[in-house]
mmCIF file of C-alpha atoms and ligand atoms in Angstrom:
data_model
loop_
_atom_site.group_PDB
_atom_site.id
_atom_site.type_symbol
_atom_site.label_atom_id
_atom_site.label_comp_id
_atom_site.label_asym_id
_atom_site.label_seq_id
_atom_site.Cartn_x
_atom_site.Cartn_y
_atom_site.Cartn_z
ATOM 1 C CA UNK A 817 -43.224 -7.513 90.340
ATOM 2 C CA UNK A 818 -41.109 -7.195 87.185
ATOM 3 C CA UNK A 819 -43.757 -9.216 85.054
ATOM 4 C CA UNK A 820 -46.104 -6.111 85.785
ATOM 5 C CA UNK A 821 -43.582 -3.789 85.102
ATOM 6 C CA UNK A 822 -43.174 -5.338 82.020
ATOM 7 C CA UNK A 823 -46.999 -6.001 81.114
ATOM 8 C CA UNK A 824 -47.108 -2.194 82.023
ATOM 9 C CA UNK A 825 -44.603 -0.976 79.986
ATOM 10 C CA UNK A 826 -45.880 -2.736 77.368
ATOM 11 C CA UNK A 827 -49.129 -1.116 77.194
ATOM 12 C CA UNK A 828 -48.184 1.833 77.752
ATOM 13 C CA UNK A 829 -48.319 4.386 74.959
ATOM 14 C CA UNK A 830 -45.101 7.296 74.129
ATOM 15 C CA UNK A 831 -46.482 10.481 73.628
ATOM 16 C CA UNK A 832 -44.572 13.177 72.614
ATOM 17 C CA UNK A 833 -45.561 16.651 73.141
ATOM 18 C CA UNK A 834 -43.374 19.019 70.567
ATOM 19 C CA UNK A 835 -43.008 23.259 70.774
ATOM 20 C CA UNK A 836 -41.924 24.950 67.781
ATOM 21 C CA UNK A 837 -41.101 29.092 68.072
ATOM 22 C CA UNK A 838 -38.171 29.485 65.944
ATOM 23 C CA UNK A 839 -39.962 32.385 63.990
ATOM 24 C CA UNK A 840 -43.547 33.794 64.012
ATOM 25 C CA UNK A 841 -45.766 30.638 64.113
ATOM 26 C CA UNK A 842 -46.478 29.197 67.701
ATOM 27 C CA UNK A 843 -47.024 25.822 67.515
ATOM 28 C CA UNK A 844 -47.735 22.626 69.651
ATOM 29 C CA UNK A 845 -48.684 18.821 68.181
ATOM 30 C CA UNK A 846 -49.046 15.210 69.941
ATOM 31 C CA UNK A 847 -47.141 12.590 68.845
ATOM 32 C CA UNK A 848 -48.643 9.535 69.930
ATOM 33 C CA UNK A 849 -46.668 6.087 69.182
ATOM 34 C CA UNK A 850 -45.313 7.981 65.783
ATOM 35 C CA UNK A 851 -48.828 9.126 64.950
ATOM 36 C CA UNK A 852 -49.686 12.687 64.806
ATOM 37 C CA UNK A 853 -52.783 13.610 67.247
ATOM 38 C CA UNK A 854 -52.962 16.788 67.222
ATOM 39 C CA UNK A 855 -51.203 20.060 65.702
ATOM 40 C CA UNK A 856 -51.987 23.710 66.815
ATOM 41 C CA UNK A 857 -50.696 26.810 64.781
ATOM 42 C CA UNK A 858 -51.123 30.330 65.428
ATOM 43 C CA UNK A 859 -49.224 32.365 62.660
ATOM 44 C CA UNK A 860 -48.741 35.937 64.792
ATOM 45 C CA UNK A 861 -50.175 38.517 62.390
ATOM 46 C CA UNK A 862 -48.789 41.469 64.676
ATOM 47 C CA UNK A 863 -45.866 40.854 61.806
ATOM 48 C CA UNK A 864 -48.104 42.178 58.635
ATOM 49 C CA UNK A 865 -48.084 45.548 59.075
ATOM 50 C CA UNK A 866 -44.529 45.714 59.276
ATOM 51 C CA UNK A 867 -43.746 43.904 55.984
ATOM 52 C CA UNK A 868 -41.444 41.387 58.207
ATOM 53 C CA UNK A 869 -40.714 39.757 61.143
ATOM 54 C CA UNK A 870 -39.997 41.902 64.028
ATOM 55 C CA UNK A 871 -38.259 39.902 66.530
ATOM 56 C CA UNK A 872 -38.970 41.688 70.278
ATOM 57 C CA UNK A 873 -42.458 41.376 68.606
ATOM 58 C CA UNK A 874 -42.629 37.593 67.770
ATOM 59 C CA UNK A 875 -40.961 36.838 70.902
ATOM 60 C CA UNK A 876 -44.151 38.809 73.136
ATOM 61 C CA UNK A 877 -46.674 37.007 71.110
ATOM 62 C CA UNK A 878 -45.169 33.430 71.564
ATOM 63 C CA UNK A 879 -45.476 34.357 75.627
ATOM 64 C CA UNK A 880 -48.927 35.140 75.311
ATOM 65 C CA UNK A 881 -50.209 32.067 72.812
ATOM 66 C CA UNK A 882 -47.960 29.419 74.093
ATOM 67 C CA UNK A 883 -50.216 28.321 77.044
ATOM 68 C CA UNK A 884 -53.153 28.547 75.157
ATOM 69 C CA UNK A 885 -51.858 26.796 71.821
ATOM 70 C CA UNK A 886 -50.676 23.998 74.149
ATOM 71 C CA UNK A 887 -53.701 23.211 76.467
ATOM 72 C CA UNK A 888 -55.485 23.303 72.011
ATOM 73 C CA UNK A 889 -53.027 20.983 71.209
ATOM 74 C CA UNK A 890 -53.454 18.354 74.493
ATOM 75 C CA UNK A 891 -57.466 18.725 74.485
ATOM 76 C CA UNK A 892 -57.511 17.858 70.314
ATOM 77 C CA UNK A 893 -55.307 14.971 71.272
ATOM 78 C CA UNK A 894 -57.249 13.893 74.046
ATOM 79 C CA UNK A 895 -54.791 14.092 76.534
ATOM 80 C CA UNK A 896 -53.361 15.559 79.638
ATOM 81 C CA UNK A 897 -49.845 16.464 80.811
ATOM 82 C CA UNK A 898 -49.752 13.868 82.936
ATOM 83 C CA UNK A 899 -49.705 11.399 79.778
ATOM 84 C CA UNK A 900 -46.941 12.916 77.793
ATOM 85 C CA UNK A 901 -43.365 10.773 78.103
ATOM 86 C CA UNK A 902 -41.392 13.514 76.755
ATOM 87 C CA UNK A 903 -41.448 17.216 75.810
ATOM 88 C CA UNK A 904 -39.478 18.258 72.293
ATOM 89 C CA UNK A 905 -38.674 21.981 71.866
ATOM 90 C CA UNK A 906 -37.552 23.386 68.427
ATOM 91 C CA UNK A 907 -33.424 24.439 69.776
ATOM 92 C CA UNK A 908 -31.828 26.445 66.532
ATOM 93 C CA UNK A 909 -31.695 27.687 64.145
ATOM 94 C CA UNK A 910 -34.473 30.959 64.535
ATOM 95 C CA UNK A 911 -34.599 34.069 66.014
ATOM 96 C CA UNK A 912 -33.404 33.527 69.911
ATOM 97 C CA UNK A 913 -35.397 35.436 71.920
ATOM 98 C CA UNK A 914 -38.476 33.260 70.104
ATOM 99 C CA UNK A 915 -36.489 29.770 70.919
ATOM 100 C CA UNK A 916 -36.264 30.949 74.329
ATOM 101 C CA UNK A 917 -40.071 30.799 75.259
ATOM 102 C CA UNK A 918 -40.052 27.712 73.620
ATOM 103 C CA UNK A 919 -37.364 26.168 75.275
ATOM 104 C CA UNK A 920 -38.256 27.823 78.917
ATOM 105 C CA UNK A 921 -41.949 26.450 78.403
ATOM 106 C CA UNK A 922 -40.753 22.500 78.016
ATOM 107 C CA UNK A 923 -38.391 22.944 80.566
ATOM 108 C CA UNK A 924 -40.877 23.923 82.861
ATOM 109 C CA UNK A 925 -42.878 21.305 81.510
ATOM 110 C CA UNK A 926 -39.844 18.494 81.991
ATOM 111 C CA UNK A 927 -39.511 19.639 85.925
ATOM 112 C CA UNK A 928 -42.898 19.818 86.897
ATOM 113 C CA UNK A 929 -44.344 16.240 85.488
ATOM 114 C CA UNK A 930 -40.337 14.699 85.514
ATOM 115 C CA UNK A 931 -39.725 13.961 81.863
ATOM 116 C CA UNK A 932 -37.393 13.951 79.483
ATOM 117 C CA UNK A 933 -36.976 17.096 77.127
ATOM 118 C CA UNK A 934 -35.090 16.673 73.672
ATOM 119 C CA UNK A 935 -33.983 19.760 71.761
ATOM 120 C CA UNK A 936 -35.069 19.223 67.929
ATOM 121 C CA UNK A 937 -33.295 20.638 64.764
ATOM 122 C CA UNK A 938 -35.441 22.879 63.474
ATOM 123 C CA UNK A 939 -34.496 21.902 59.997
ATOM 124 C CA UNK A 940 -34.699 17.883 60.498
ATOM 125 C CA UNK A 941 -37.919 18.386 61.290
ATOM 126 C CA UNK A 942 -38.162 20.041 57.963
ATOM 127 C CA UNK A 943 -36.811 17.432 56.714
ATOM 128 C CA UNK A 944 -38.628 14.638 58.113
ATOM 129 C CA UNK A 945 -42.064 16.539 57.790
ATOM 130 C CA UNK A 946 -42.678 13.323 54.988
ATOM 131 C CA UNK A 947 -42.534 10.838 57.681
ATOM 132 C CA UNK A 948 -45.659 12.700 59.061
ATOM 133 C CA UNK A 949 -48.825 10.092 59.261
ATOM 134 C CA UNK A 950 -51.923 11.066 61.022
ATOM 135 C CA UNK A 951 -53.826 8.713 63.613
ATOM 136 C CA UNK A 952 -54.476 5.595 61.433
ATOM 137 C CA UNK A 953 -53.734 6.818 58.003
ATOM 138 C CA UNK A 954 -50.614 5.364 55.755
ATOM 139 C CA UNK A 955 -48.666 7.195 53.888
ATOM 140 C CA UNK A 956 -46.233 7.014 50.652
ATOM 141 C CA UNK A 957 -42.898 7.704 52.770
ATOM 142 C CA UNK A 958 -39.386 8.666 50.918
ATOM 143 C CA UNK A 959 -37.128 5.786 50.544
ATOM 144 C CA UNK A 960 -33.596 6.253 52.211
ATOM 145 C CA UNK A 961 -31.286 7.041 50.702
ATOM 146 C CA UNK A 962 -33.161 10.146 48.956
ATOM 147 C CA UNK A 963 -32.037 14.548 48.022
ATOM 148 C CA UNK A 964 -34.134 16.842 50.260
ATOM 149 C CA UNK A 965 -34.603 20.469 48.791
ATOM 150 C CA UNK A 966 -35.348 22.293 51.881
ATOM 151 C CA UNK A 967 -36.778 25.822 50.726
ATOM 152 C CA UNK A 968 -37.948 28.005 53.554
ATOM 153 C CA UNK A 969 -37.640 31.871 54.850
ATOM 154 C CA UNK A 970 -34.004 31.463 55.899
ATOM 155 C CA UNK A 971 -32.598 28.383 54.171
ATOM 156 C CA UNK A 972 -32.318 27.226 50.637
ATOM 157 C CA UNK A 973 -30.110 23.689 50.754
ATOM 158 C CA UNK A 974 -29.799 20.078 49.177
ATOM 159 C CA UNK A 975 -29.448 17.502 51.480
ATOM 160 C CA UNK A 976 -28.349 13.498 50.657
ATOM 161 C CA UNK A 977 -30.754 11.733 53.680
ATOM 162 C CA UNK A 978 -29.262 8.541 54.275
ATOM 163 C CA UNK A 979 -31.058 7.863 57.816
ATOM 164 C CA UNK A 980 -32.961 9.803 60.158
ATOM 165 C CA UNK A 981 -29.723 10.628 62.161
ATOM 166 C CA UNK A 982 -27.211 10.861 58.708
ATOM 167 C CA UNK A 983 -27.379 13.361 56.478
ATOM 168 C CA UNK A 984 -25.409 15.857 54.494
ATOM 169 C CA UNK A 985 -25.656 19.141 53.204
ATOM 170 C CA UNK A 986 -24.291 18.918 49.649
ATOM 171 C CA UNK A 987 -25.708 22.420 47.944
ATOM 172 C CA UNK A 988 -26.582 25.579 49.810
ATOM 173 C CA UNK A 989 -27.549 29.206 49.235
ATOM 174 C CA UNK A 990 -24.621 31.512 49.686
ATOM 175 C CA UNK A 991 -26.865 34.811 50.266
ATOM 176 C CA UNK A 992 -30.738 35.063 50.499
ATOM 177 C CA UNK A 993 -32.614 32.099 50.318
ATOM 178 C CA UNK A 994 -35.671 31.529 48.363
ATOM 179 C CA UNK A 995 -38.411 32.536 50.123
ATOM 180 C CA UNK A 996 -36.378 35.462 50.804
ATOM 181 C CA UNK A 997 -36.267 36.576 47.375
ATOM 182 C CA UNK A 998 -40.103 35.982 47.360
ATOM 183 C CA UNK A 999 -40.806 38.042 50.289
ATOM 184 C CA UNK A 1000 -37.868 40.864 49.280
ATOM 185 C CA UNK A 1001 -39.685 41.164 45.378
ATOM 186 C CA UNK A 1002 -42.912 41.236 46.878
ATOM 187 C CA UNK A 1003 -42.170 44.329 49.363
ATOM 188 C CA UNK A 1004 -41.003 45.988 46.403
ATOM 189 C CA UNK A 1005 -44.377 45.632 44.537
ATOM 190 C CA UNK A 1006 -45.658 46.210 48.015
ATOM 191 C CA UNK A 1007 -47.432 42.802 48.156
ATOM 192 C CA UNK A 1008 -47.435 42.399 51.970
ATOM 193 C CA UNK A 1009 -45.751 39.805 54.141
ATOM 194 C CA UNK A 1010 -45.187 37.230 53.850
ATOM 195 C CA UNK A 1011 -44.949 37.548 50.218
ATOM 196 C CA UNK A 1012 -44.183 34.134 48.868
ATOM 197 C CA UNK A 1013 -47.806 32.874 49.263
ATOM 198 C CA UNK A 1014 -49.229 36.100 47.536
ATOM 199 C CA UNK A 1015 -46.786 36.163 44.395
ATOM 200 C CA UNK A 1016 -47.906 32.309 44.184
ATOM 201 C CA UNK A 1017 -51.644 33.271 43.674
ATOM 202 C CA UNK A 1018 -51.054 36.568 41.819
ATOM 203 C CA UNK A 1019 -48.741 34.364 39.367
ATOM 204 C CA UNK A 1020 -51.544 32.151 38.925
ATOM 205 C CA UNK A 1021 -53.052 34.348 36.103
ATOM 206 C CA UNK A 1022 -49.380 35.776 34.835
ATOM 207 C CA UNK A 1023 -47.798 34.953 32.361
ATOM 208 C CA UNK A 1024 -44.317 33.466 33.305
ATOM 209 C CA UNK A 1025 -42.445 34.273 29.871
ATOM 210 C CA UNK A 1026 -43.000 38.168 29.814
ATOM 211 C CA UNK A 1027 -40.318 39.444 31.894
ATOM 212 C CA UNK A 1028 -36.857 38.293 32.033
ATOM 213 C CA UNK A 1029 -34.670 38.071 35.258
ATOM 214 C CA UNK A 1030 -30.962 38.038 36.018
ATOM 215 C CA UNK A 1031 -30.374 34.297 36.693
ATOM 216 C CA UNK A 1032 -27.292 33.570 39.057
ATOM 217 C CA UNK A 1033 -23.935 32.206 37.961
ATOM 218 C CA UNK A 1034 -22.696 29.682 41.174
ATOM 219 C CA UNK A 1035 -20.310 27.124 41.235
ATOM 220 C CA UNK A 1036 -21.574 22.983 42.016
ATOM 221 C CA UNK A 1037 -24.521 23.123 43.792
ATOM 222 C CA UNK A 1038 -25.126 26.234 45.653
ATOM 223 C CA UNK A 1039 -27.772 28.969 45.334
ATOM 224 C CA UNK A 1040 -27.600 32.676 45.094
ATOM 225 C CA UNK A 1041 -30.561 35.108 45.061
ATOM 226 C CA UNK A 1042 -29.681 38.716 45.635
ATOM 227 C CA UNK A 1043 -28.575 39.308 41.871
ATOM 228 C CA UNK A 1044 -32.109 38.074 41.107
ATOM 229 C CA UNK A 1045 -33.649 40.776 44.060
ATOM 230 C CA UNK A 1046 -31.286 42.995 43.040
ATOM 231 C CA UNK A 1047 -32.208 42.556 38.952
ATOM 232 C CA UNK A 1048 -36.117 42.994 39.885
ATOM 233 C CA UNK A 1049 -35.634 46.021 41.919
ATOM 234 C CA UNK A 1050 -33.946 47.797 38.991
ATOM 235 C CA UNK A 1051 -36.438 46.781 36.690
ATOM 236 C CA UNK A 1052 -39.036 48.054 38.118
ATOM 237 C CA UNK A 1053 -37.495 51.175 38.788
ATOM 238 C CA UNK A 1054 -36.754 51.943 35.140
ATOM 239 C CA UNK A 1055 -40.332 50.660 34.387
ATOM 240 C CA UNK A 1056 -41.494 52.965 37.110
ATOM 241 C CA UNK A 1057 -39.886 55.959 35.557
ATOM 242 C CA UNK A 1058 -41.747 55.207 32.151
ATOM 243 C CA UNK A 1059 -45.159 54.714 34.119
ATOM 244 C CA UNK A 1060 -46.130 54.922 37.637
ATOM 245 C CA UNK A 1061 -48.875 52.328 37.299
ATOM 246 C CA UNK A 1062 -46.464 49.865 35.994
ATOM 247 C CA UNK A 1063 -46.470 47.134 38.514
ATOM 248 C CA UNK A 1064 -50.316 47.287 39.216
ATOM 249 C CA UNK A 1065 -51.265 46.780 35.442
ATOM 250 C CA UNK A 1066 -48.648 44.251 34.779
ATOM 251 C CA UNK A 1067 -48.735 42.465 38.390
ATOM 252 C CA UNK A 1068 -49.566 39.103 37.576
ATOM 253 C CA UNK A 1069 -46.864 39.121 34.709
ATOM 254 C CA UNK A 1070 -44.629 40.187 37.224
ATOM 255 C CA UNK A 1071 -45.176 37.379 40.421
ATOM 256 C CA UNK A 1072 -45.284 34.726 36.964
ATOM 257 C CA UNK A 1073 -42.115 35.554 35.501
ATOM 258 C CA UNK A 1074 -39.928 35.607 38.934
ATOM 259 C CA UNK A 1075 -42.060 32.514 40.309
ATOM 260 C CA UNK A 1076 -41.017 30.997 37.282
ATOM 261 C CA UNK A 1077 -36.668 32.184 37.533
ATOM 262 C CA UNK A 1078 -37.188 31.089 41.399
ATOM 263 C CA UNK A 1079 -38.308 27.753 40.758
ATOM 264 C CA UNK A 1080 -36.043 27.633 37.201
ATOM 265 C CA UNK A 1081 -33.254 27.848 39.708
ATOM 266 C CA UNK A 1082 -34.002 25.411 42.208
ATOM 267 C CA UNK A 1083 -35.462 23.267 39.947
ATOM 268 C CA UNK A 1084 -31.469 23.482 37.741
ATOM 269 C CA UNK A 1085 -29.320 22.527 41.065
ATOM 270 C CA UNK A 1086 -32.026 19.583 41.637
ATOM 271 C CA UNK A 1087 -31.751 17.939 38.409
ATOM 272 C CA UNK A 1088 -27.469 18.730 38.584
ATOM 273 C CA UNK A 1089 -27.676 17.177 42.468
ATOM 274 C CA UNK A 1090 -29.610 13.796 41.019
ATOM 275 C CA UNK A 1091 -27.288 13.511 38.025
ATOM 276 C CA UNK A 1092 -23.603 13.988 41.014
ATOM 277 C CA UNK A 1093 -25.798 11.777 43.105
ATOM 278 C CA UNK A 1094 -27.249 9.231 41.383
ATOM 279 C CA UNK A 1095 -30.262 9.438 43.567
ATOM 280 C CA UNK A 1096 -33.722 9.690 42.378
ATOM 281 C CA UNK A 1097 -36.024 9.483 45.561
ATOM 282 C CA UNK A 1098 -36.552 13.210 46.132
ATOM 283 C CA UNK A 1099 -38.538 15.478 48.628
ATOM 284 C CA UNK A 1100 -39.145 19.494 48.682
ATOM 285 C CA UNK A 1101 -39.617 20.770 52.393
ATOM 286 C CA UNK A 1102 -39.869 24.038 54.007
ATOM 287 C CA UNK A 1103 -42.474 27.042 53.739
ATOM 288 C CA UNK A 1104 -41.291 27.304 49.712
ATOM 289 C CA UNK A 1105 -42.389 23.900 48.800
ATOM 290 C CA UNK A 1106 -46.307 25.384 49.053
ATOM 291 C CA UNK A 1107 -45.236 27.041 45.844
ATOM 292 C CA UNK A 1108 -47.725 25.807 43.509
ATOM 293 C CA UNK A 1109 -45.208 26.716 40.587
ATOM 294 C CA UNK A 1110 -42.506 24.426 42.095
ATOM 295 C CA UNK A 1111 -44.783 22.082 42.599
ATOM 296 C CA UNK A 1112 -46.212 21.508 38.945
ATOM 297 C CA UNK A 1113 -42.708 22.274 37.796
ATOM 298 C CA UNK A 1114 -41.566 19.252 40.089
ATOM 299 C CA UNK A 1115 -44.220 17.013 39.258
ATOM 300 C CA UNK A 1116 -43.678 17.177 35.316
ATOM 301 C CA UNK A 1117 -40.202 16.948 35.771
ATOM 302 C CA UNK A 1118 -39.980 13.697 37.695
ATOM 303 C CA UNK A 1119 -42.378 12.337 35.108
ATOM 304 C CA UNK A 1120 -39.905 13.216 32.360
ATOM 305 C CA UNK A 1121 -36.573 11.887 34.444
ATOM 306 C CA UNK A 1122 -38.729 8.881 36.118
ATOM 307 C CA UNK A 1123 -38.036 10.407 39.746
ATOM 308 C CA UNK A 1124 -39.747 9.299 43.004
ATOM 309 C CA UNK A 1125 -40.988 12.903 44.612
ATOM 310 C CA UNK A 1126 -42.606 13.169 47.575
ATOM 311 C CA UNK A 1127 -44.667 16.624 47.595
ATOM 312 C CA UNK A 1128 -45.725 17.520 51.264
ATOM 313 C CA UNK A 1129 -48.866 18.195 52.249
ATOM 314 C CA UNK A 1130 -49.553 22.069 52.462
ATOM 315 C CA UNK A 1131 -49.750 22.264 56.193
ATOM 316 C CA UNK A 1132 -46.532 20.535 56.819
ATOM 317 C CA UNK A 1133 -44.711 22.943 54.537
ATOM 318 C CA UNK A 1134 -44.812 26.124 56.479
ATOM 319 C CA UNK A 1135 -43.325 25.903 60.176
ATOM 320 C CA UNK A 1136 -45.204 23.706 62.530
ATOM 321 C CA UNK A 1137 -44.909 22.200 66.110
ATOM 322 C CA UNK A 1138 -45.797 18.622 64.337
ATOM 323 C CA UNK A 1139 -42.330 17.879 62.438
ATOM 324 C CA UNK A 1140 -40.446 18.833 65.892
ATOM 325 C CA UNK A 1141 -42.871 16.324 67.711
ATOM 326 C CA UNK A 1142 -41.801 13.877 65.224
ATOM 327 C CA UNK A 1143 -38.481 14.039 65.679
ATOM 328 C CA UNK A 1144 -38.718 14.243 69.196
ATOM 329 C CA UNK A 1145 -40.692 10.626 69.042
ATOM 330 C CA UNK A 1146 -37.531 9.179 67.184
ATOM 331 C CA UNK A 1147 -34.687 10.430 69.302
ATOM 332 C CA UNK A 1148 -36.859 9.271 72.407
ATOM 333 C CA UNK A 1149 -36.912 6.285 71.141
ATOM 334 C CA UNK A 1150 -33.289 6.125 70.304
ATOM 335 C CA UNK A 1151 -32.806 7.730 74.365
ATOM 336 C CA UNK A 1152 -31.235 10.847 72.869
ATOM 337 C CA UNK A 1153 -32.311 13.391 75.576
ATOM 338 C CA UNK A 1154 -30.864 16.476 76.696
ATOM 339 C CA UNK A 1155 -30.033 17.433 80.461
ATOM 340 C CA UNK A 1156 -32.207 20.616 81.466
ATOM 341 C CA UNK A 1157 -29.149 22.809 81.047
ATOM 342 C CA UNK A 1158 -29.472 22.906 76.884
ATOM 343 C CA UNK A 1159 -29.438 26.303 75.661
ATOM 344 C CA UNK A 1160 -30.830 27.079 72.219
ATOM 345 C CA UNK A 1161 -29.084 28.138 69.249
ATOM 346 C CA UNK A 1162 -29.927 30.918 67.029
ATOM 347 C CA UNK A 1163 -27.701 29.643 64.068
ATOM 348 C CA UNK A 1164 -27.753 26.387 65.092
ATOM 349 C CA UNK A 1165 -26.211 24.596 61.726
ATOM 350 C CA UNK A 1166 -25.465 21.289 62.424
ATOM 351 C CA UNK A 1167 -27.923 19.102 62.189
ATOM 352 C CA UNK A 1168 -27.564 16.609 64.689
HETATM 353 O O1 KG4 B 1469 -40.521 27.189 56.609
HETATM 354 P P1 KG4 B 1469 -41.097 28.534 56.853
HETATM 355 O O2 KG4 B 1469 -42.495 28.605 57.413
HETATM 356 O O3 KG4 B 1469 -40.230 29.348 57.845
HETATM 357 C C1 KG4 B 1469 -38.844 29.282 57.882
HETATM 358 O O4 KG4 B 1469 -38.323 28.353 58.509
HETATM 359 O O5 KG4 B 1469 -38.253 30.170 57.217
HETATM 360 O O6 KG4 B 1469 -41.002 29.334 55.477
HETATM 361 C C2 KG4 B 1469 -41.504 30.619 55.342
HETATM 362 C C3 KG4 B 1469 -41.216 31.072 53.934
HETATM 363 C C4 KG4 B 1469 -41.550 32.549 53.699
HETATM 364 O O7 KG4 B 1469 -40.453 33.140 53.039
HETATM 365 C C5 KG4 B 1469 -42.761 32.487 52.778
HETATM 366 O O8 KG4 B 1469 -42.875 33.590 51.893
HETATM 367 C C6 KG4 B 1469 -42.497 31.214 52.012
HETATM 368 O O9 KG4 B 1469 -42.001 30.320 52.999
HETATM 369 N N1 KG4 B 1469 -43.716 30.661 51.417
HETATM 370 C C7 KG4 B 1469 -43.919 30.605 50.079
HETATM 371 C C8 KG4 B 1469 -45.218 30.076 49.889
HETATM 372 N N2 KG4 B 1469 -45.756 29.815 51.123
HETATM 373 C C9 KG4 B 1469 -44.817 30.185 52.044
HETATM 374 N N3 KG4 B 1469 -43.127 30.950 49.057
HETATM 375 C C10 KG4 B 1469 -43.617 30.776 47.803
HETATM 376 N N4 KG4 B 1469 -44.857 30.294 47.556
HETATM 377 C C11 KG4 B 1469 -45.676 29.928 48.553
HETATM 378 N N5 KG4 B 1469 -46.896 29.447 48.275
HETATM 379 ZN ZN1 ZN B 1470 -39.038 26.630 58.982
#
């Protein structure tokens, strides 16, 4: 009897389903013995028309895609929910009443097929969107220790990642964060939302020396971009008051020349983090790290300083049910799961 419990077990494969609704993308992914097997995204574009995220709104449309982005994400994987050994929900930090679909949704997943649930970081799966590697492919994974720049929407931060489980947060953004100031400038030029990936492809053409932006004065290693919102608001509206048409004749000059003080000032508390570090492995994560400025930028610097960077893959940057899956596998595997009772966290800051 125990020899075919232990033949079973053996066989037996641990699939992971993951949810992630911190924000406006509802997302679901199969993690299959570390392997990625599937990973459904629906971005809600309800948001558009309102320049932002409207949070009553996101948290309606993650109601009405999550069943259908799930039962995607199982049939792409080839599964069922009778397969799945554990159910990982995104818990903090994001807007609550979004982490609450996501969280009810696995926990009626956990009762009715009697699983485990595990409540992910949203960030460490940020973080450890890297380790990602689909069905039978092998990939060039950071080295531990290495400095994680983790650019998104609502955090801009430098993290020393000695394991999956310790980390520390050694720089961090004491107003906006970067994409922030991307999506902020680009509502002033009224770009759209989100604005980050359109001031990327309008810079493409710009050029990035012809304006000049406030750059930020903060102490060791942490950010600061309202002066630089602030600066490019007031330009334009002196520019504005000499000619109306200013910002569509000079907009790709515009989205060059602040791509270019954005990534200028990540890029400046990087290099400052290696030197007080002495660590040289690094990774960019989070919806920034699509920037094809801080990208290039990256790239020719680490060439320069002989740096290891790992560059994710575009569809990991952005928010996605995959990373939390992910994560999910490895603290299943280390039996760190949470009792039905876990609440989620909007500001959840710890990563744990
Ligand atoms: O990680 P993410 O999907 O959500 C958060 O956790 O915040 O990041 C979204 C942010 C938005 O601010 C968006 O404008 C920015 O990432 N973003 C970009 C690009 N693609 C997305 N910013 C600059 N260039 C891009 N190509
Ligand atoms: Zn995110």
């Amino acid at each position: 009897m125990y020899f075919c419990k232990l033949v079973y077990v053996d066989k037996m494969k641990t699939i992971v389903l993951g949810i992630e609704s911190s924000c406006d993308d509802t997302s679901a992914a199969v993690v299959c013995d570390g392997k990625l097997y599937s990973n459904v995204i629906n971005t809600q574009s309800i948001h558009y028309k309102y320049g932002g995220v409207v949070p009553e709104l996101a948290s309606r449309a993650h109601q009405q895609n999550i069943v259908l982005v799930v039962k995607e994400a199982l049939e792409q994987a080839k599964i069922s929910f009778d397969d799945i050994s554990a159910i990982a929900f995104t818990q903090g930090p994001g807007l609550l009443g979004s982490l609450l679909v996501g969280s009810s949704f696995a926990k009626g997943v956990a009762i009715a097929k009697d699983i485990p649930i595990i409540g992910v970081n949203h960030l460490q799966g940020h973080m450890f969107a890297h380790f990602l590697r689909e069905k039978d492919e092998e990939e060039f994974i950071p080295k531990f220790p290495f400095l994680c720049l983790l650019v998104s929407g609502g955090h801009t931060q430098i993290i020393v990642v000695e394991s999956y489980t310790k980390y520390e947060i050694i720089g961090s953004t004491i107003d906006d964060a970067a994409g922030e100031a991307f999506d902020k400038c680009a509502k002033v030029m009224n770009l759209g939302y989100p604005g980050g990936p359109l001031i990327d492809k309008y810079a493409q053409t710009g050029n990035p020396n012809k304006f000049k932006f406030s750059k930020p004065n903060v102490a060791d290693l942490n950010f600061s971009f309202s002066g630089l919102k602030t600066s490019f608001l007031y330009f334009l509206r002196d520019q504005i008051k000499e000619n109306e048409n200013f910002i569509s004749e000079n907009l790709p000059d515009l989205c060059a020349s602040l791509q270019f003080q954005i990534v200028d000032i990540l890029l400046e508390k990087l290099s400052k983090a290696v030197k007080q570090t002495g660590i040289t492995e690094i990774t960019i994560s989070g919806g920034v790290s699509a920037n094809s400025g801080l990208r290039t930028k990256l790239t020719e610097l680490a060439q320069e300083k002989n740096w290891t960077v790992h560059i994710p893959k575009i569809r990991y940057t952005t928010d996605n049910a995959a990373m939390i899956a992910l994560i999910g596998y490895y603290h299943f595997l280390d039996g760190k799961t949470n009792g039905l009772d876990i609440v989620s966290v909007a500001n959840l800051a710890q990563l744990s």
